[in-house]
Amino acid sequence: NAGVTQTPKFRILKIGQSMTLQCAQDMNHNYMYWYRQDPGMGLKLIYYSVGAGITDKGEVPNGYNVSRSTTEDFPLRLELAAPSQTSVYFCASGQGYNEQFFGPGTRLTVL
Amino acid sequence: AQSVTQPDIHITVSEGASLELRCNYSYGATPYLFWYVQSPGQGLQLLLKYFSGDTLVQGIKGFEAEFKRSQSSFNLRKPSVHWSDAAEYFCAVGADSGYSTLTFGKGTMLLVSP
């Protein structure tokens, strides 16, 4: 099993550009999550999904969108990139009882 | 809403010495508690978890943690630290909300001196 995979690993965007961060898991987990990590701030939940076709906002959803068309994939969309979205983004998946398995992360810089 | 406090931003420990990382949580019911470790440039790896039962839980890499309800704490311990343990450690609490979401502390950076 590859576990949770994320692409790309690094990306630099200009202000106003858009991009999609990809996340896939091969563990057949129902739950998937997107977090952002900023220095000294821990991880903040952006969006989560409890199954294909079901998504909901987390703590910091503004400026992001998600979709979940399959169990395996949970892409995160940035429509109009802003410097405040410079961060490291982690995708995670789980199957209940709050236990989550994390991907390696995407480091995004918006200039 | 639940919350997690990790009082120590940085801790420096000599190699071979014992380690205790503090974690306090706020949650009305019995929480699900986790410790994750993050090496530089890596994702988060689960060290151990507490759901119920024995309040002393064992994890990977020789780590253990003790759940103390009266103190709302879930401190992480290791009897002898190795240089490879240098990393950032996150405590997290899960709510019994049905959505399996986690609330993370801000992390403690562990530095290991020779």
PDB file of C-alpha atoms in Angstrom:
ATOM      1  CA  ASN A   1       0.000   0.000   0.000  1.00  0.00           C
ATOM      2  CA  ALA A   2       1.223   3.482  -0.868  1.00  0.00           C
ATOM      3  CA  GLY A   3      -0.933   4.962   1.912  1.00  0.00           C
ATOM      4  CA  VAL A   4      -1.724   8.651   1.380  1.00  0.00           C
ATOM      5  CA  THR A   5      -0.019  10.336  -1.551  1.00  0.00           C
ATOM      6  CA  GLN A   6       0.100  14.035  -2.374  1.00  0.00           C
ATOM      7  CA  THR A   7       1.208  15.927  -5.452  1.00  0.00           C
ATOM      8  CA  PRO A   8       3.000  18.174  -6.052  1.00  0.00           C
ATOM      9  CA  LYS A   9       5.606  18.272  -3.271  1.00  0.00           C
ATOM     10  CA  PHE A  10       6.448  21.911  -3.889  1.00  0.00           C
ATOM     11  CA  ARG A  11       4.791  24.715  -5.814  1.00  0.00           C
ATOM     12  CA  ILE A  12       5.256  28.452  -6.248  1.00  0.00           C
ATOM     13  CA  LEU A  13       2.233  30.458  -7.346  1.00  0.00           C
ATOM     14  CA  LYS A  14       1.737  34.077  -8.252  1.00  0.00           C
ATOM     15  CA  ILE A  15      -1.005  36.057  -6.553  1.00  0.00           C
ATOM     16  CA  GLY A  16      -4.336  35.406  -8.257  1.00  0.00           C
ATOM     17  CA  GLN A  17      -3.336  32.116  -9.862  1.00  0.00           C
ATOM     18  CA  SER A  18      -5.249  28.936  -9.183  1.00  0.00           C
ATOM     19  CA  MET A  19      -4.158  25.382  -8.599  1.00  0.00           C
ATOM     20  CA  THR A  20      -5.322  22.012  -7.358  1.00  0.00           C
ATOM     21  CA  LEU A  21      -3.491  20.010  -4.730  1.00  0.00           C
ATOM     22  CA  GLN A  22      -3.993  16.317  -5.321  1.00  0.00           C
ATOM     23  CA  CYS A  23      -4.517  13.721  -2.617  1.00  0.00           C
ATOM     24  CA  ALA A  24      -5.150  10.015  -3.003  1.00  0.00           C
ATOM     25  CA  GLN A  25      -5.362   7.089  -0.595  1.00  0.00           C
ATOM     26  CA  ASP A  26      -5.419   3.360  -1.272  1.00  0.00           C
ATOM     27  CA  MET A  27      -6.613   2.158   2.137  1.00  0.00           C
ATOM     28  CA  ASN A  28     -10.330   2.360   1.289  1.00  0.00           C
ATOM     29  CA  HIS A  29     -10.865   4.886   4.064  1.00  0.00           C
ATOM     30  CA  ASN A  30     -14.155   6.742   4.201  1.00  0.00           C
ATOM     31  CA  TYR A  31     -12.822   9.824   5.970  1.00  0.00           C
ATOM     32  CA  MET A  32     -10.421  12.285   4.346  1.00  0.00           C
ATOM     33  CA  TYR A  33      -9.080  15.617   5.561  1.00  0.00           C
ATOM     34  CA  TRP A  34      -7.103  18.652   4.443  1.00  0.00           C
ATOM     35  CA  TYR A  35      -4.972  20.605   6.897  1.00  0.00           C
ATOM     36  CA  ARG A  36      -2.646  23.532   6.626  1.00  0.00           C
ATOM     37  CA  GLN A  37       0.401  23.877   8.859  1.00  0.00           C
ATOM     38  CA  ASP A  38       1.945  27.230   9.648  1.00  0.00           C
ATOM     39  CA  PRO A  39       5.045  27.634  11.851  1.00  0.00           C
ATOM     40  CA  GLY A  40       4.190  27.550  15.547  1.00  0.00           C
ATOM     41  CA  MET A  41       0.482  27.120  14.869  1.00  0.00           C
ATOM     42  CA  GLY A  42       0.025  23.365  14.654  1.00  0.00           C
ATOM     43  CA  LEU A  43      -2.399  21.982  12.075  1.00  0.00           C
ATOM     44  CA  LYS A  44      -5.652  23.658  11.153  1.00  0.00           C
ATOM     45  CA  LEU A  45      -8.463  21.717   9.465  1.00  0.00           C
ATOM     46  CA  ILE A  46      -9.535  23.218   6.136  1.00  0.00           C
ATOM     47  CA  TYR A  47     -12.115  20.727   4.842  1.00  0.00           C
ATOM     48  CA  TYR A  48     -13.045  17.141   5.447  1.00  0.00           C
ATOM     49  CA  SER A  49     -15.123  14.425   3.835  1.00  0.00           C
ATOM     50  CA  VAL A  50     -16.918  11.465   5.373  1.00  0.00           C
ATOM     51  CA  GLY A  51     -17.471   9.706   2.074  1.00  0.00           C
ATOM     52  CA  ALA A  52     -17.772  10.151  -1.671  1.00  0.00           C
ATOM     53  CA  GLY A  53     -20.015  13.102  -2.444  1.00  0.00           C
ATOM     54  CA  ILE A  54     -19.985  14.454   1.135  1.00  0.00           C
ATOM     55  CA  THR A  55     -17.754  17.310   2.226  1.00  0.00           C
ATOM     56  CA  ASP A  56     -17.848  19.870   5.005  1.00  0.00           C
ATOM     57  CA  LYS A  57     -15.943  22.917   6.195  1.00  0.00           C
ATOM     58  CA  GLY A  58     -13.323  22.777   8.877  1.00  0.00           C
ATOM     59  CA  GLU A  59     -11.829  25.599  10.907  1.00  0.00           C
ATOM     60  CA  VAL A  60     -10.223  27.619   8.054  1.00  0.00           C
ATOM     61  CA  PRO A  61     -12.123  26.970   4.778  1.00  0.00           C
ATOM     62  CA  ASN A  62     -12.038  30.455   3.253  1.00  0.00           C
ATOM     63  CA  GLY A  63     -10.230  30.597  -0.087  1.00  0.00           C
ATOM     64  CA  TYR A  64     -10.424  26.835  -0.666  1.00  0.00           C
ATOM     65  CA  ASN A  65     -12.773  24.334  -2.254  1.00  0.00           C
ATOM     66  CA  VAL A  66     -12.892  20.551  -2.289  1.00  0.00           C
ATOM     67  CA  SER A  67     -14.691  17.742  -4.024  1.00  0.00           C
ATOM     68  CA  ARG A  68     -14.924  14.020  -3.370  1.00  0.00           C
ATOM     69  CA  SER A  69     -16.132  12.108  -6.396  1.00  0.00           C
ATOM     70  CA  THR A  70     -14.442   8.835  -5.439  1.00  0.00           C
ATOM     71  CA  THR A  71     -13.413   7.162  -2.190  1.00  0.00           C
ATOM     72  CA  GLU A  72      -9.756   7.393  -3.184  1.00  0.00           C
ATOM     73  CA  ASP A  73      -9.347  11.044  -4.206  1.00  0.00           C
ATOM     74  CA  PHE A  74      -9.838  14.310  -2.346  1.00  0.00           C
ATOM     75  CA  PRO A  75      -8.410  17.293  -4.278  1.00  0.00           C
ATOM     76  CA  LEU A  76      -8.095  20.751  -2.727  1.00  0.00           C
ATOM     77  CA  ARG A  77      -8.649  23.747  -5.004  1.00  0.00           C
ATOM     78  CA  LEU A  78      -7.228  27.246  -4.538  1.00  0.00           C
ATOM     79  CA  GLU A  79      -9.052  29.619  -6.871  1.00  0.00           C
ATOM     80  CA  LEU A  80      -7.345  32.988  -6.321  1.00  0.00           C
ATOM     81  CA  ALA A  81      -4.070  32.431  -4.542  1.00  0.00           C
ATOM     82  CA  ALA A  82      -3.118  34.948  -1.867  1.00  0.00           C
ATOM     83  CA  PRO A  83       0.117  35.316   0.153  1.00  0.00           C
ATOM     84  CA  SER A  84      -1.828  34.245   3.264  1.00  0.00           C
ATOM     85  CA  GLN A  85      -2.175  30.807   1.666  1.00  0.00           C
ATOM     86  CA  THR A  86       1.572  30.228   1.800  1.00  0.00           C
ATOM     87  CA  SER A  87       1.759  27.145   3.961  1.00  0.00           C
ATOM     88  CA  VAL A  88       2.402  23.421   4.072  1.00  0.00           C
ATOM     89  CA  TYR A  89      -0.687  21.415   3.214  1.00  0.00           C
ATOM     90  CA  PHE A  90      -1.330  17.920   4.517  1.00  0.00           C
ATOM     91  CA  CYS A  91      -3.920  15.449   3.428  1.00  0.00           C
ATOM     92  CA  ALA A  92      -4.995  12.652   5.764  1.00  0.00           C
ATOM     93  CA  SER A  93      -7.384   9.725   5.723  1.00  0.00           C
ATOM     94  CA  GLY A  94      -8.989   7.531   8.360  1.00  0.00           C
ATOM     95  CA  GLN A  95     -11.654   4.987   9.093  1.00  0.00           C
ATOM     96  CA  GLY A  96     -13.174   6.208  12.329  1.00  0.00           C
ATOM     97  CA  TYR A  97     -12.190   6.686  15.973  1.00  0.00           C
ATOM     98  CA  ASN A  98     -10.353   9.825  14.892  1.00  0.00           C
ATOM     99  CA  GLU A  99      -7.185   7.936  13.897  1.00  0.00           C
ATOM    100  CA  GLN A 100      -5.724   9.587  10.815  1.00  0.00           C
ATOM    101  CA  PHE A 101      -2.912   8.717   8.421  1.00  0.00           C
ATOM    102  CA  PHE A 102      -1.041  11.581   6.820  1.00  0.00           C
ATOM    103  CA  GLY A 103       0.529  12.204   3.442  1.00  0.00           C
ATOM    104  CA  PRO A 104       3.988  13.759   3.004  1.00  0.00           C
ATOM    105  CA  GLY A 105       2.678  17.270   2.419  1.00  0.00           C
ATOM    106  CA  THR A 106       2.748  19.972  -0.266  1.00  0.00           C
ATOM    107  CA  ARG A 107       4.785  23.103   0.376  1.00  0.00           C
ATOM    108  CA  LEU A 108       3.080  26.053  -1.315  1.00  0.00           C
ATOM    109  CA  THR A 109       4.490  29.547  -1.684  1.00  0.00           C
ATOM    110  CA  VAL A 110       2.393  32.419  -3.047  1.00  0.00           C
ATOM    111  CA  LEU A 111       4.361  35.448  -4.229  1.00  0.00           C
TER     112      LEU A 111
ATOM    113  CA  ALA B   1     -15.359  22.762  21.497  1.00  0.00           C
ATOM    114  CA  GLN B   2     -12.274  20.787  22.370  1.00  0.00           C
ATOM    115  CA  SER B   3      -8.791  22.281  22.625  1.00  0.00           C
ATOM    116  CA  VAL B   4      -5.229  21.105  23.212  1.00  0.00           C
ATOM    117  CA  THR B   5      -2.393  22.929  24.945  1.00  0.00           C
ATOM    118  CA  GLN B   6       1.246  21.995  24.641  1.00  0.00           C
ATOM    119  CA  PRO B   7       2.945  24.366  27.074  1.00  0.00           C
ATOM    120  CA  ASP B   8       6.492  23.855  25.817  1.00  0.00           C
ATOM    121  CA  ILE B   9       7.409  25.228  22.403  1.00  0.00           C
ATOM    122  CA  HIS B  10      10.967  23.852  22.549  1.00  0.00           C
ATOM    123  CA  ILE B  11      12.635  21.281  24.784  1.00  0.00           C
ATOM    124  CA  THR B  12      16.309  20.288  24.757  1.00  0.00           C
ATOM    125  CA  VAL B  13      17.288  16.926  26.201  1.00  0.00           C
ATOM    126  CA  SER B  14      20.663  15.239  26.359  1.00  0.00           C
ATOM    127  CA  GLU B  15      20.999  11.974  24.506  1.00  0.00           C
ATOM    128  CA  GLY B  16      20.307   9.114  26.892  1.00  0.00           C
ATOM    129  CA  ALA B  17      18.270  11.253  29.286  1.00  0.00           C
ATOM    130  CA  SER B  18      14.575  10.768  29.952  1.00  0.00           C
ATOM    131  CA  LEU B  19      11.901  12.823  28.230  1.00  0.00           C
ATOM    132  CA  GLU B  20       8.447  14.072  29.134  1.00  0.00           C
ATOM    133  CA  LEU B  21       6.375  16.217  26.794  1.00  0.00           C
ATOM    134  CA  ARG B  22       3.290  17.818  28.271  1.00  0.00           C
ATOM    135  CA  CYS B  23      -0.187  17.888  26.799  1.00  0.00           C
ATOM    136  CA  ASN B  24      -3.386  19.236  28.359  1.00  0.00           C
ATOM    137  CA  TYR B  25      -6.749  18.954  26.704  1.00  0.00           C
ATOM    138  CA  SER B  26     -10.177  20.407  27.135  1.00  0.00           C
ATOM    139  CA  TYR B  27     -13.139  18.210  26.283  1.00  0.00           C
ATOM    140  CA  GLY B  28     -16.361  17.447  28.108  1.00  0.00           C
ATOM    141  CA  ALA B  29     -16.542  13.703  27.587  1.00  0.00           C
ATOM    142  CA  THR B  30     -13.948  10.946  27.454  1.00  0.00           C
ATOM    143  CA  PRO B  31     -11.587  12.006  24.699  1.00  0.00           C
ATOM    144  CA  TYR B  32      -9.706  10.083  22.081  1.00  0.00           C
ATOM    145  CA  LEU B  33      -6.085  11.208  22.465  1.00  0.00           C
ATOM    146  CA  PHE B  34      -3.144  10.941  20.116  1.00  0.00           C
ATOM    147  CA  TRP B  35       0.523  11.769  19.849  1.00  0.00           C
ATOM    148  CA  TYR B  36       2.065  12.315  16.421  1.00  0.00           C
ATOM    149  CA  VAL B  37       5.692  12.940  15.470  1.00  0.00           C
ATOM    150  CA  GLN B  38       6.894  14.992  12.516  1.00  0.00           C
ATOM    151  CA  SER B  39      10.474  14.795  11.301  1.00  0.00           C
ATOM    152  CA  PRO B  40      11.748  17.754   9.252  1.00  0.00           C
ATOM    153  CA  GLY B  41      10.141  17.910   5.824  1.00  0.00           C
ATOM    154  CA  GLN B  42       7.963  14.888   6.543  1.00  0.00           C
ATOM    155  CA  GLY B  43       4.337  14.150   7.240  1.00  0.00           C
ATOM    156  CA  LEU B  44       2.950  13.190  10.631  1.00  0.00           C
ATOM    157  CA  GLN B  45       3.411   9.686  11.986  1.00  0.00           C
ATOM    158  CA  LEU B  46       1.212   8.262  14.718  1.00  0.00           C
ATOM    159  CA  LEU B  47       3.186   7.383  17.864  1.00  0.00           C
ATOM    160  CA  LEU B  48       0.351   6.172  20.079  1.00  0.00           C
ATOM    161  CA  LYS B  49      -3.316   6.593  20.887  1.00  0.00           C
ATOM    162  CA  TYR B  50      -5.704   6.344  23.815  1.00  0.00           C
ATOM    163  CA  PHE B  51      -9.337   5.403  23.409  1.00  0.00           C
ATOM    164  CA  SER B  52     -10.299   3.744  26.693  1.00  0.00           C
ATOM    165  CA  GLY B  53      -9.118   1.175  29.215  1.00  0.00           C
ATOM    166  CA  ASP B  54      -5.591   1.123  30.577  1.00  0.00           C
ATOM    167  CA  THR B  55      -4.477   4.702  31.116  1.00  0.00           C
ATOM    168  CA  LEU B  56      -0.841   3.927  30.294  1.00  0.00           C
ATOM    169  CA  VAL B  57      -0.456   3.298  26.580  1.00  0.00           C
ATOM    170  CA  GLN B  58       2.587   2.068  24.736  1.00  0.00           C
ATOM    171  CA  GLY B  59       3.547   3.282  21.312  1.00  0.00           C
ATOM    172  CA  ILE B  60       6.197   2.882  18.685  1.00  0.00           C
ATOM    173  CA  LYS B  61       9.867   3.816  19.071  1.00  0.00           C
ATOM    174  CA  GLY B  62       9.799   3.193  22.845  1.00  0.00           C
ATOM    175  CA  PHE B  63       7.343   5.984  23.652  1.00  0.00           C
ATOM    176  CA  GLU B  64       4.528   5.785  26.181  1.00  0.00           C
ATOM    177  CA  ALA B  65       1.853   8.166  27.408  1.00  0.00           C
ATOM    178  CA  GLU B  66      -0.364   8.305  30.452  1.00  0.00           C
ATOM    179  CA  PHE B  67      -3.945   9.563  30.456  1.00  0.00           C
ATOM    180  CA  LYS B  68      -4.847  11.381  33.661  1.00  0.00           C
ATOM    181  CA  ARG B  69      -8.475  12.407  33.680  1.00  0.00           C
ATOM    182  CA  SER B  70      -8.192  14.411  36.909  1.00  0.00           C
ATOM    183  CA  GLN B  71      -5.473  16.579  35.372  1.00  0.00           C
ATOM    184  CA  SER B  72      -6.849  16.582  31.806  1.00  0.00           C
ATOM    185  CA  SER B  73      -3.397  15.524  30.693  1.00  0.00           C
ATOM    186  CA  PHE B  74      -1.856  13.068  28.277  1.00  0.00           C
ATOM    187  CA  ASN B  75       1.905  13.437  28.688  1.00  0.00           C
ATOM    188  CA  LEU B  76       4.350  11.643  26.418  1.00  0.00           C
ATOM    189  CA  ARG B  77       7.397   9.934  27.928  1.00  0.00           C
ATOM    190  CA  LYS B  78      10.494   8.069  26.870  1.00  0.00           C
ATOM    191  CA  PRO B  79      13.063   6.691  29.324  1.00  0.00           C
ATOM    192  CA  SER B  80      16.136   7.241  27.140  1.00  0.00           C
ATOM    193  CA  VAL B  81      16.208   9.660  24.214  1.00  0.00           C
ATOM    194  CA  HIS B  82      18.153   8.936  21.022  1.00  0.00           C
ATOM    195  CA  TRP B  83      19.462  11.576  18.616  1.00  0.00           C
ATOM    196  CA  SER B  84      16.990  10.297  16.025  1.00  0.00           C
ATOM    197  CA  ASP B  85      14.106  11.375  18.281  1.00  0.00           C
ATOM    198  CA  ALA B  86      14.775  15.025  17.432  1.00  0.00           C
ATOM    199  CA  ALA B  87      11.544  16.141  15.762  1.00  0.00           C
ATOM    200  CA  GLU B  88       8.335  18.037  16.405  1.00  0.00           C
ATOM    201  CA  TYR B  89       5.691  16.329  18.492  1.00  0.00           C
ATOM    202  CA  PHE B  90       1.981  17.035  18.303  1.00  0.00           C
ATOM    203  CA  CYS B  91      -0.726  16.090  20.748  1.00  0.00           C
ATOM    204  CA  ALA B  92      -4.256  15.832  19.364  1.00  0.00           C
ATOM    205  CA  VAL B  93      -7.729  15.227  20.711  1.00  0.00           C
ATOM    206  CA  GLY B  94     -10.605  13.691  18.802  1.00  0.00           C
ATOM    207  CA  ALA B  95     -14.239  14.473  19.461  1.00  0.00           C
ATOM    208  CA  ASP B  96     -16.915  11.849  19.435  1.00  0.00           C
ATOM    209  CA  SER B  97     -18.684  13.821  16.720  1.00  0.00           C
ATOM    210  CA  GLY B  98     -19.054  11.026  14.200  1.00  0.00           C
ATOM    211  CA  TYR B  99     -16.771  12.796  11.764  1.00  0.00           C
ATOM    212  CA  SER B 100     -13.486  11.693  13.329  1.00  0.00           C
ATOM    213  CA  THR B 101     -11.979  15.164  13.223  1.00  0.00           C
ATOM    214  CA  LEU B 102      -8.918  16.035  15.293  1.00  0.00           C
ATOM    215  CA  THR B 103      -7.860  19.180  17.116  1.00  0.00           C
ATOM    216  CA  PHE B 104      -4.093  19.587  17.331  1.00  0.00           C
ATOM    217  CA  GLY B 105      -1.845  21.373  19.769  1.00  0.00           C
ATOM    218  CA  LYS B 106       0.745  23.786  18.438  1.00  0.00           C
ATOM    219  CA  GLY B 107       3.542  21.282  18.842  1.00  0.00           C
ATOM    220  CA  THR B 108       6.735  20.865  20.867  1.00  0.00           C
ATOM    221  CA  MET B 109      10.071  20.864  19.113  1.00  0.00           C
ATOM    222  CA  LEU B 110      12.477  18.365  20.669  1.00  0.00           C
ATOM    223  CA  LEU B 111      16.184  19.044  20.339  1.00  0.00           C
ATOM    224  CA  VAL B 112      18.652  16.344  21.390  1.00  0.00           C
ATOM    225  CA  SER B 113      22.101  17.391  22.500  1.00  0.00           C
ATOM    226  CA  PRO B 114      25.090  15.030  22.384  1.00  0.00           C
TER     227      PRO B 114
END
